[in-house]
Short mmCIF file of C-alpha atoms in Angstrom, two decimals:
data_model
loop_
_atom_site.label_atom_id
_atom_site.label_comp_id
_atom_site.label_asym_id
_atom_site.label_seq_id
_atom_site.Cartn_x
_atom_site.Cartn_y
_atom_site.Cartn_z
CA UNK A 148 0.00 0.00 0.00
CA UNK A 149 2.88 2.34 0.75
CA UNK A 150 4.08 2.05 -2.82
CA UNK A 151 0.63 2.73 -4.22
CA UNK A 152 0.30 5.80 -1.99
CA UNK A 153 3.63 7.15 -3.24
CA UNK A 154 2.53 6.63 -6.83
CA UNK A 155 -0.80 8.40 -6.18
CA UNK A 156 0.98 11.34 -4.58
CA UNK A 157 3.38 11.58 -7.50
CA UNK A 158 0.51 11.47 -10.01
CA UNK A 159 -1.43 14.04 -8.02
CA UNK A 160 1.59 16.36 -7.94
CA UNK A 161 2.04 15.98 -11.66
CA UNK A 162 -1.65 16.80 -12.26
CA UNK A 163 -1.41 19.86 -10.02
CA UNK A 164 1.63 21.06 -11.92
CA UNK A 165 -0.14 20.51 -15.22
CA UNK A 166 -3.23 22.38 -14.03
CA UNK A 167 -1.08 25.21 -12.73
CA UNK A 168 0.63 25.48 -16.10
CA UNK A 169 -2.77 25.56 -17.84
CA UNK A 170 -4.02 28.20 -15.41
CA UNK A 171 -0.95 30.39 -16.04
CA UNK A 172 -1.38 30.08 -19.78
CA UNK A 173 -5.06 30.92 -19.49
CA UNK A 174 -4.25 33.96 -17.37
CA UNK A 175 -1.65 35.14 -19.88
CA UNK A 176 -4.10 34.56 -22.72
CA UNK A 177 -6.83 36.48 -20.91
CA UNK A 178 -4.48 39.31 -20.03
CA UNK A 179 -3.31 39.45 -23.62
CA UNK A 180 -6.85 39.57 -24.95
CA UNK A 181 -7.75 42.30 -22.43
CA UNK A 182 -4.65 44.31 -23.30
CA UNK A 183 -5.34 44.05 -27.03
CA UNK A 184 -8.94 45.11 -26.47
CA UNK A 185 -7.94 48.10 -24.32
CA UNK A 186 -5.29 49.17 -26.82
CA UNK A 187 -7.76 48.89 -29.68
CA UNK A 188 -10.34 50.95 -27.81
CA UNK A 189 -7.82 53.65 -26.86
CA UNK A 190 -6.37 53.76 -30.36
CA UNK A 191 -9.79 53.83 -31.93
CA UNK A 192 -11.07 56.60 -29.65
CA UNK A 193 -7.94 58.76 -29.95
CA UNK A 194 -7.66 58.16 -33.69
CA UNK A 195 -11.33 58.94 -34.24
CA UNK A 196 -11.07 62.17 -32.27
CA UNK A 197 -7.91 63.26 -34.10
CA UNK A 198 -9.31 62.27 -37.49
CA UNK A 199 -12.62 63.97 -36.79
CA UNK A 200 -10.85 67.14 -35.62
CA UNK A 201 -8.67 67.30 -38.75
CA UNK A 202 -11.66 66.73 -41.02
CA UNK A 203 -13.65 69.45 -39.27
CA UNK A 204 -10.68 71.85 -39.50
CA UNK A 205 -10.26 71.11 -43.19
CA UNK A 206 -14.01 71.55 -43.79
CA UNK A 207 -13.85 74.95 -42.08
CA UNK A 208 -10.85 75.96 -44.21
CA UNK A 209 -12.57 74.70 -47.35
CA UNK A 210 -15.64 76.78 -46.50
CA UNK A 211 -13.42 79.87 -46.15
CA UNK A 212 -11.90 79.22 -49.59
CA UNK A 213 -15.38 78.92 -51.07
CA UNK A 214 -16.31 82.18 -49.34
CA UNK A 215 -13.24 83.76 -50.94
CA UNK A 216 -14.30 82.35 -54.30
CA UNK A 217 -17.73 83.96 -53.91
CA UNK A 218 -16.21 87.32 -52.92
CA UNK A 219 -14.15 87.20 -56.12
CA UNK A 220 -17.35 86.68 -58.10
CA UNK A 221 -16.46 83.17 -59.24
CA UNK A 222 -19.85 81.45 -59.34
CA UNK A 223 -20.89 78.06 -60.70
CA UNK A 224 -18.42 75.81 -62.44
CA UNK A 225 -15.01 77.48 -62.61
CA UNK A 226 -13.46 78.10 -66.00
CA UNK A 227 -9.80 77.31 -66.58
CA UNK A 228 -8.54 80.77 -65.52
CA UNK A 229 -10.72 80.91 -62.42
CA UNK A 230 -9.60 77.43 -61.37
CA UNK A 231 -5.98 78.50 -61.82
CA UNK A 232 -6.62 81.66 -59.78
CA UNK A 233 -8.14 79.72 -56.89
CA UNK A 234 -5.33 77.14 -56.97
CA UNK A 235 -2.75 79.95 -56.85
CA UNK A 236 -4.53 81.67 -53.98
CA UNK A 237 -4.83 78.43 -52.03
CA UNK A 238 -1.12 77.83 -52.55
CA UNK A 239 -0.24 81.29 -51.23
CA UNK A 240 -2.58 80.93 -48.27
CA UNK A 241 -1.31 77.44 -47.40
CA UNK A 242 2.32 78.57 -47.65
CA UNK A 243 1.74 81.49 -45.29
CA UNK A 244 -0.23 79.25 -42.96
CA UNK A 245 2.61 76.75 -42.94
CA UNK A 246 5.48 79.24 -42.43
CA UNK A 247 4.00 81.98 -40.21
CA UNK A 248 2.35 82.10 -36.81
CA UNK A 249 -1.11 82.29 -38.40
CA UNK A 250 -3.10 79.24 -39.47
CA UNK A 251 -4.23 78.72 -43.05
CA UNK A 252 -7.82 79.44 -42.06
CA UNK A 253 -6.81 82.76 -40.48
CA UNK A 254 -4.86 83.71 -43.60
CA UNK A 255 -7.88 82.75 -45.73
CA UNK A 256 -10.08 85.02 -43.61
CA UNK A 257 -7.68 87.91 -44.27
CA UNK A 258 -7.83 87.11 -48.00
CA UNK A 259 -11.64 87.32 -47.84
CA UNK A 260 -11.38 90.82 -46.32
CA UNK A 261 -9.10 91.92 -49.16
CA UNK A 262 -11.40 90.40 -51.79
CA UNK A 263 -14.32 92.20 -50.21
CA UNK A 264 -12.38 95.47 -50.68
CA UNK A 265 -12.25 94.74 -54.41
CA UNK A 266 -8.71 93.36 -54.58
CA UNK A 267 -7.89 91.11 -57.51
CA UNK A 268 -6.24 87.71 -57.10
CA UNK A 269 -2.80 89.22 -57.79
CA UNK A 270 -3.44 92.13 -55.40
CA UNK A 271 -4.46 89.71 -52.65
CA UNK A 272 -1.27 87.72 -53.16
CA UNK A 273 0.78 90.94 -53.05
CA UNK A 274 -0.84 92.10 -49.81
CA UNK A 275 -1.37 89.03 -47.59
CA UNK A 276 2.12 88.92 -46.03
CA UNK A 277 1.87 92.65 -45.24
CA UNK A 278 -1.50 92.12 -43.55
CA UNK A 279 0.00 89.38 -41.36
CA UNK A 280 2.99 91.57 -40.48
CA UNK A 281 0.76 94.51 -39.58
CA UNK A 282 -1.46 92.34 -37.39
CA UNK A 283 1.39 90.64 -35.54
CA UNK A 284 3.69 93.68 -35.43
CA UNK A 285 1.00 95.94 -33.95
CA UNK A 286 -0.89 93.28 -31.95
CA UNK A 287 -4.03 94.06 -33.93
CA UNK A 288 -6.78 91.83 -35.28
CA UNK A 289 -6.14 90.14 -38.61
CA UNK A 290 -9.45 91.13 -40.21
CA UNK A 291 -9.10 94.72 -39.00
CA UNK A 292 -5.53 94.86 -40.28
CA UNK A 293 -6.73 93.71 -43.70
CA UNK A 294 -9.44 96.35 -43.62
CA UNK A 295 -7.22 99.32 -42.73
CA UNK A 296 -4.53 98.25 -45.21
CA UNK A 297 -6.95 97.74 -48.10
CA UNK A 298 -8.87 100.95 -47.39
CA UNK A 299 -5.66 102.98 -47.22
CA UNK A 300 -4.26 101.51 -50.44
CA UNK A 301 -7.51 102.23 -52.25
CA UNK A 302 -8.06 105.73 -50.78
CA UNK A 303 -4.54 106.95 -51.53
CA UNK A 304 -4.53 105.17 -54.92
CA UNK A 305 -1.44 103.13 -54.11
CA UNK A 306 -0.21 99.97 -55.79
CA UNK A 307 -0.41 96.74 -53.78
CA UNK A 308 3.32 96.34 -54.40
CA UNK A 309 3.62 99.07 -51.75
CA UNK A 310 1.60 97.10 -49.18
CA UNK A 311 4.68 96.22 -47.11
CA UNK A 312 5.69 99.88 -46.96
CA UNK A 313 2.17 100.95 -45.93
CA UNK A 314 2.12 98.37 -43.13
CA UNK A 315 5.51 99.59 -41.93
CA UNK A 316 4.29 103.21 -41.91
CA UNK A 317 1.42 102.21 -39.64
CA UNK A 318 3.68 100.28 -37.27
CA UNK A 319 6.19 103.15 -37.18
CA UNK A 320 3.41 105.69 -36.49
CA UNK A 321 2.17 103.71 -33.48
CA UNK A 322 5.70 103.60 -32.12
CA UNK A 323 6.26 107.35 -32.42
CA UNK A 324 3.15 108.63 -30.65
CA UNK A 325 0.49 107.67 -28.13
CA UNK A 326 -1.72 106.32 -30.86
CA UNK A 327 -2.76 102.79 -31.70
CA UNK A 328 -3.80 101.13 -34.94
CA UNK A 329 -7.46 101.33 -33.93
CA UNK A 330 -7.07 105.10 -33.40
CA UNK A 331 -5.51 105.43 -36.86
CA UNK A 332 -8.24 103.31 -38.41
CA UNK A 333 -10.98 105.51 -36.95
CA UNK A 334 -9.20 108.78 -37.78
CA UNK A 335 -8.56 107.80 -41.39
CA UNK A 336 -12.27 107.13 -41.93
CA UNK A 337 -12.85 110.88 -41.60
CA UNK A 338 -9.56 112.35 -42.84
CA UNK A 339 -8.17 110.13 -45.60
CA UNK A 340 -10.58 111.15 -48.38
CA UNK A 341 -10.14 114.91 -47.86
CA UNK A 342 -6.38 114.57 -47.46
CA UNK A 343 -6.05 112.60 -50.69
CA UNK A 344 -8.27 115.07 -52.59
CA UNK A 345 -5.95 117.85 -51.39
CA UNK A 346 -3.00 115.72 -52.56
CA UNK A 347 -1.57 115.12 -49.10
CA UNK A 348 0.61 112.00 -48.84
CA UNK A 349 0.00 109.13 -46.43
CA UNK A 350 3.16 109.93 -44.39
CA UNK A 351 1.95 113.54 -44.01
CA UNK A 352 -1.44 112.40 -42.76
CA UNK A 353 0.07 109.87 -40.34
CA UNK A 354 2.59 112.44 -39.06
CA UNK A 355 -0.27 114.86 -38.31
CA UNK A 356 -2.23 112.16 -36.50
CA UNK A 357 0.80 111.18 -34.41
CA UNK A 358 1.28 114.80 -33.32
CA UNK A 359 -2.43 115.24 -32.55
CA UNK A 360 -2.33 112.11 -30.38
CA UNK A 361 0.17 113.85 -28.11
CA UNK A 362 -2.60 116.24 -27.04
CA UNK A 363 -5.30 113.59 -26.72
CA UNK A 364 -6.88 114.00 -30.17
CA UNK A 365 -7.25 110.39 -31.27
CA UNK A 366 -9.70 108.16 -33.05
CA UNK A 367 -12.66 109.83 -34.75
CA UNK A 368 -11.90 113.17 -33.07
CA UNK A 369 -8.33 112.97 -34.35
CA UNK A 370 -9.73 112.54 -37.88
CA UNK A 371 -12.59 115.03 -37.94
CA UNK A 372 -10.60 117.94 -36.46
CA UNK A 373 -7.84 118.08 -39.13
CA UNK A 374 -10.43 117.24 -41.80
CA UNK A 375 -12.43 120.36 -40.90
CA UNK A 376 -9.21 122.36 -40.55
CA UNK A 377 -8.07 121.51 -44.07
CA UNK A 378 -11.43 122.31 -45.63
CA UNK A 379 -11.78 125.61 -43.78
CA UNK A 380 -8.20 126.55 -44.56
CA UNK A 381 -8.92 126.29 -48.28
CA UNK A 382 -12.05 128.39 -47.90
CA UNK A 383 -10.92 131.10 -45.45
CA UNK A 384 -7.17 131.74 -45.61
CA UNK A 385 -7.11 134.00 -48.67
CA UNK A 386 -9.97 136.05 -47.31
CA UNK A 387 -8.26 136.35 -43.94
CA UNK A 388 -5.06 137.57 -45.57
CA UNK A 389 -6.76 140.04 -47.87
CA UNK A 390 -8.84 141.49 -45.02
CA UNK A 391 -5.76 142.10 -42.92
CA UNK A 392 -6.72 139.49 -40.35
CA UNK A 393 -3.41 137.83 -41.12
CA UNK A 394 -0.88 140.35 -42.45
CA UNK A 395 2.26 139.43 -44.32
CA UNK A 396 3.06 136.86 -46.96
CA UNK A 397 0.44 134.90 -48.83
CA UNK A 398 -0.74 131.96 -46.74
CA UNK A 399 -1.54 129.62 -49.56
CA UNK A 400 1.49 127.97 -51.09
CA UNK A 401 1.75 125.32 -53.73
CA UNK A 402 4.43 122.78 -54.36
CA UNK A 403 4.42 120.96 -57.68
CA UNK A 404 0.84 122.10 -58.16
CA UNK A 405 -0.38 120.55 -54.88
CA UNK A 406 -1.73 122.25 -51.79
CA UNK A 407 1.09 122.37 -49.23
CA UNK A 408 -0.67 122.01 -45.89
CA UNK A 409 2.52 121.79 -43.83
CA UNK A 410 4.12 124.75 -45.63
CA UNK A 411 0.98 126.82 -45.13
CA UNK A 412 0.87 125.95 -41.44
CA UNK A 413 4.52 126.98 -41.04
CA UNK A 414 3.80 130.36 -42.63
CA UNK A 415 0.76 130.91 -40.44
CA UNK A 416 2.59 130.01 -37.24
CA UNK A 417 5.47 132.32 -38.21
CA UNK A 418 3.07 135.23 -38.76
CA UNK A 419 1.19 134.64 -35.49
CA UNK A 420 4.30 133.83 -33.44
CA UNK A 421 4.44 137.21 -31.65
CA UNK A 422 0.71 137.48 -31.08
CA UNK A 423 -0.85 136.90 -27.71
CA UNK A 424 -2.60 133.63 -26.95
CA UNK A 425 -5.98 135.37 -27.13
CA UNK A 426 -5.22 136.87 -30.55
CA UNK A 427 -4.02 133.52 -31.90
CA UNK A 428 -7.08 131.72 -30.57
CA UNK A 429 -9.41 134.29 -32.19
CA UNK A 430 -7.67 134.03 -35.55
CA UNK A 431 -7.62 130.23 -35.47
CA UNK A 432 -11.32 130.12 -34.62
CA UNK A 433 -12.19 132.61 -37.38
CA UNK A 434 -10.30 130.58 -39.98
CA UNK A 435 -10.86 127.00 -38.85
CA UNK A 436 -13.90 127.22 -36.53
CA UNK A 437 -13.80 126.33 -32.83
CA UNK A 438 -13.67 122.55 -33.32
CA UNK A 439 -10.76 122.57 -35.75
CA UNK A 440 -8.90 125.36 -33.95
CA UNK A 441 -7.90 122.90 -31.22
CA UNK A 442 -6.26 120.67 -33.80
CA UNK A 443 -4.35 123.62 -35.28
CA UNK A 444 -3.18 124.66 -31.82
CA UNK A 445 -1.91 121.12 -31.29
CA UNK A 446 0.16 121.37 -34.47
CA UNK A 447 2.11 124.48 -33.48
CA UNK A 448 5.19 122.30 -32.92
CA UNK A 449 5.33 121.99 -36.68
CA UNK A 450 9.02 121.02 -36.70
CA UNK A 451 8.11 117.93 -34.66
CA UNK A 452 5.38 117.11 -37.18
CA UNK A 453 7.95 117.28 -39.99
CA UNK A 454 10.23 114.91 -38.05
CA UNK A 455 7.38 112.45 -37.65
CA UNK A 456 6.61 112.66 -41.37
CA UNK A 457 10.24 112.00 -42.27
CA UNK A 458 10.48 109.03 -39.92
CA UNK A 459 7.24 107.53 -41.25
CA UNK A 460 8.35 108.02 -44.86
CA UNK A 461 11.46 106.02 -44.05
CA UNK A 462 9.77 103.23 -42.09
CA UNK A 463 11.54 100.64 -44.26
CA UNK A 464 10.48 97.10 -43.39
CA UNK A 465 9.50 97.82 -39.79
CA UNK A 466 6.27 95.83 -39.87
CA UNK A 467 8.12 92.63 -40.76
CA UNK A 468 10.82 93.35 -38.18
CA UNK A 469 8.26 94.05 -35.45
CA UNK A 470 6.34 90.87 -36.30
CA UNK A 471 9.59 88.87 -36.09
CA UNK A 472 10.32 90.26 -32.62
CA UNK A 473 6.80 89.49 -31.36
CA UNK A 474 7.09 85.92 -32.67
CA UNK A 475 10.62 85.34 -31.36
CA UNK A 476 9.57 83.89 -27.98
CA UNK A 477 7.90 80.70 -26.79
CA UNK A 478 4.49 81.98 -27.81
CA UNK A 479 5.67 82.45 -31.39
CA UNK A 480 7.24 78.99 -31.45
CA UNK A 481 3.99 77.45 -30.24
CA UNK A 482 1.99 79.41 -32.82
CA UNK A 483 4.30 78.34 -35.66
CA UNK A 484 4.20 74.70 -34.54
CA UNK A 485 0.40 74.86 -34.36
CA UNK A 486 0.26 76.37 -37.84
CA UNK A 487 2.54 73.66 -39.27
CA UNK A 488 0.43 70.86 -37.73
CA UNK A 489 -2.71 72.62 -38.91
CA UNK A 490 -1.37 72.66 -42.47
CA UNK A 491 -0.58 68.93 -42.22
CA UNK A 492 -4.23 68.42 -41.31
CA UNK A 493 -5.21 70.38 -44.42
CA UNK A 494 -3.09 68.04 -46.57
CA UNK A 495 -4.71 64.96 -45.03
CA UNK A 496 -8.14 66.57 -45.32
CA UNK A 497 -7.62 67.25 -49.01
CA UNK A 498 -6.75 63.59 -49.61
CA UNK A 499 -9.84 62.22 -47.84
CA UNK A 500 -12.18 65.01 -48.99
CA UNK A 501 -13.63 63.18 -52.04
CA UNK A 502 -14.47 60.07 -50.02
CA UNK A 503 -16.02 61.91 -47.09
CA UNK A 504 -17.83 64.33 -49.39
CA UNK A 505 -19.42 61.40 -51.21
CA UNK A 506 -20.26 59.74 -47.91
CA UNK A 507 -21.99 62.78 -46.43
CA UNK A 508 -23.75 63.66 -49.69
CA UNK A 509 -25.26 60.15 -49.59
CA UNK A 510 -26.76 60.79 -46.14
CA UNK A 511 -29.72 62.90 -47.32
CA UNK A 512 -31.03 60.47 -50.00
CA UNK A 513 -30.37 57.50 -47.71
CA UNK A 514 -32.28 59.20 -44.91
CA UNK A 515 -35.17 59.82 -47.31
CA UNK A 516 -35.25 56.10 -48.21
CA UNK A 517 -35.31 55.06 -44.54
CA UNK A 518 -37.98 57.64 -43.81
CA UNK A 519 -40.22 56.09 -46.47
CA UNK A 520 -39.38 52.58 -45.24
CA UNK A 521 -40.25 53.52 -41.66
CA UNK A 522 -43.63 54.79 -42.73
CA UNK A 523 -44.43 51.65 -44.72
CA UNK A 524 -42.92 49.04 -42.35
CA UNK A 525 -42.81 50.20 -38.71
CA UNK A 526 -41.86 46.69 -37.53
CA UNK A 527 -38.50 47.03 -39.30
CA UNK A 528 -37.88 50.24 -37.39
CA UNK A 529 -38.49 48.42 -34.12
CA UNK A 530 -35.96 45.76 -35.13
CA UNK A 531 -33.36 48.33 -36.13
CA UNK A 532 -33.94 50.25 -32.89
CA UNK A 533 -33.09 47.12 -30.92
CA UNK A 534 -29.81 46.56 -32.76
CA UNK A 535 -27.74 49.04 -30.69
CA UNK A 536 -28.77 47.27 -27.51
CA UNK A 537 -27.79 43.92 -29.02
CA UNK A 538 -24.42 45.32 -30.08
CA UNK A 539 -23.90 46.74 -26.60
CA UNK A 540 -24.67 43.38 -25.06
CA UNK A 541 -22.25 41.66 -27.45
CA UNK A 542 -19.57 44.21 -26.60
CA UNK A 543 -20.13 43.66 -22.88
CA UNK A 544 -19.78 39.92 -23.46
CA UNK A 545 -16.50 40.45 -25.29
CA UNK A 546 -15.18 42.66 -22.48
CA UNK A 547 -16.32 40.14 -19.87
CA UNK A 548 -14.74 37.18 -21.64
CA UNK A 549 -11.27 37.67 -20.08
CA UNK A 550 -12.87 37.81 -16.60
CA UNK A 551 -14.56 34.47 -17.16
CA UNK A 552 -11.33 32.95 -18.45
CA UNK A 553 -9.38 34.19 -15.44
CA UNK A 554 -11.95 32.73 -13.05
CA UNK A 555 -11.83 29.42 -14.89
CA UNK A 556 -8.06 29.51 -14.58
CA UNK A 557 -8.37 30.01 -10.86
#
């Protein structure tokens, strides 16, 4: 019996070892299945979110390009030239979105503002970089920067090849005085047209506005006051001189056939230099009216105005330089990285666009078919409604499978 007992114990030990080995393998198998399932779920969720985000971003960008197309007056099926124009614009926009701290969609929005101002495709391409530099270099909104740049170019009849210089003049002007881009934008609404009609240059106008800002005349008030002053000067100066109100040299001077506002102001200040403050105020009010007289009084440091004009004329490439400084820190690096990743999403979106467009365009007719089917056969609808619950139950069974296996192993 002792021998039989030893044999039984040996067999029992061998069985236990075999069962233990099976249990371990079952546990490993269950853990493997669970790990694969978890990885698949995480990958699927993260991938779906990322893919969905990129597709939505591309759809938004695509909508902006179509908005740009509409603003250019390209309706219906594009002809060969229109298609080439849109491809060229998209290339410019994508390049700027890839290489600057603005996304492609933001650049496209700026292009829409320029198109709305009547810019051609070529003019938009000439101006976009300057709009971005003005916005970043002056910390101003992109759409507003496009608006002030386009309005100024059109009002002063400038070529879009000068867009970079115009942007730099604005940035330089905000650096010289206590005036911001928004102040300039508001002032130019009231002053730019009159100034251009009197053949005053953009640097002259900006120099005047910078000087006026030193005495608190900014925004709309900074525009209306010199606007009224210029108009009243044309109307009243000759009469004031002929009546003896302002003795001395003629107050209206011309340079190359244009009205010389700065030269006229210098003559007037020279004539009134030795007058008392009360006499000056009376003369200024008689010529310019009370509202504009304050602006004229603010311009009595005419030499400083001329310095501002000279500095603004020679602004060089200051807008680009200022934008580079603003983007030179961590914030700029993050913005550029975001823009580069955003452009990658646009590339992926363009590849998958035909497939997804076809898929979503099929939704409406498919929905109409199911709507008709539901009305004719409600029992099918009940069956379809139960399918999600069945799928959920099947998924729960799949998730619970490793648990059952582990328990069996134990």
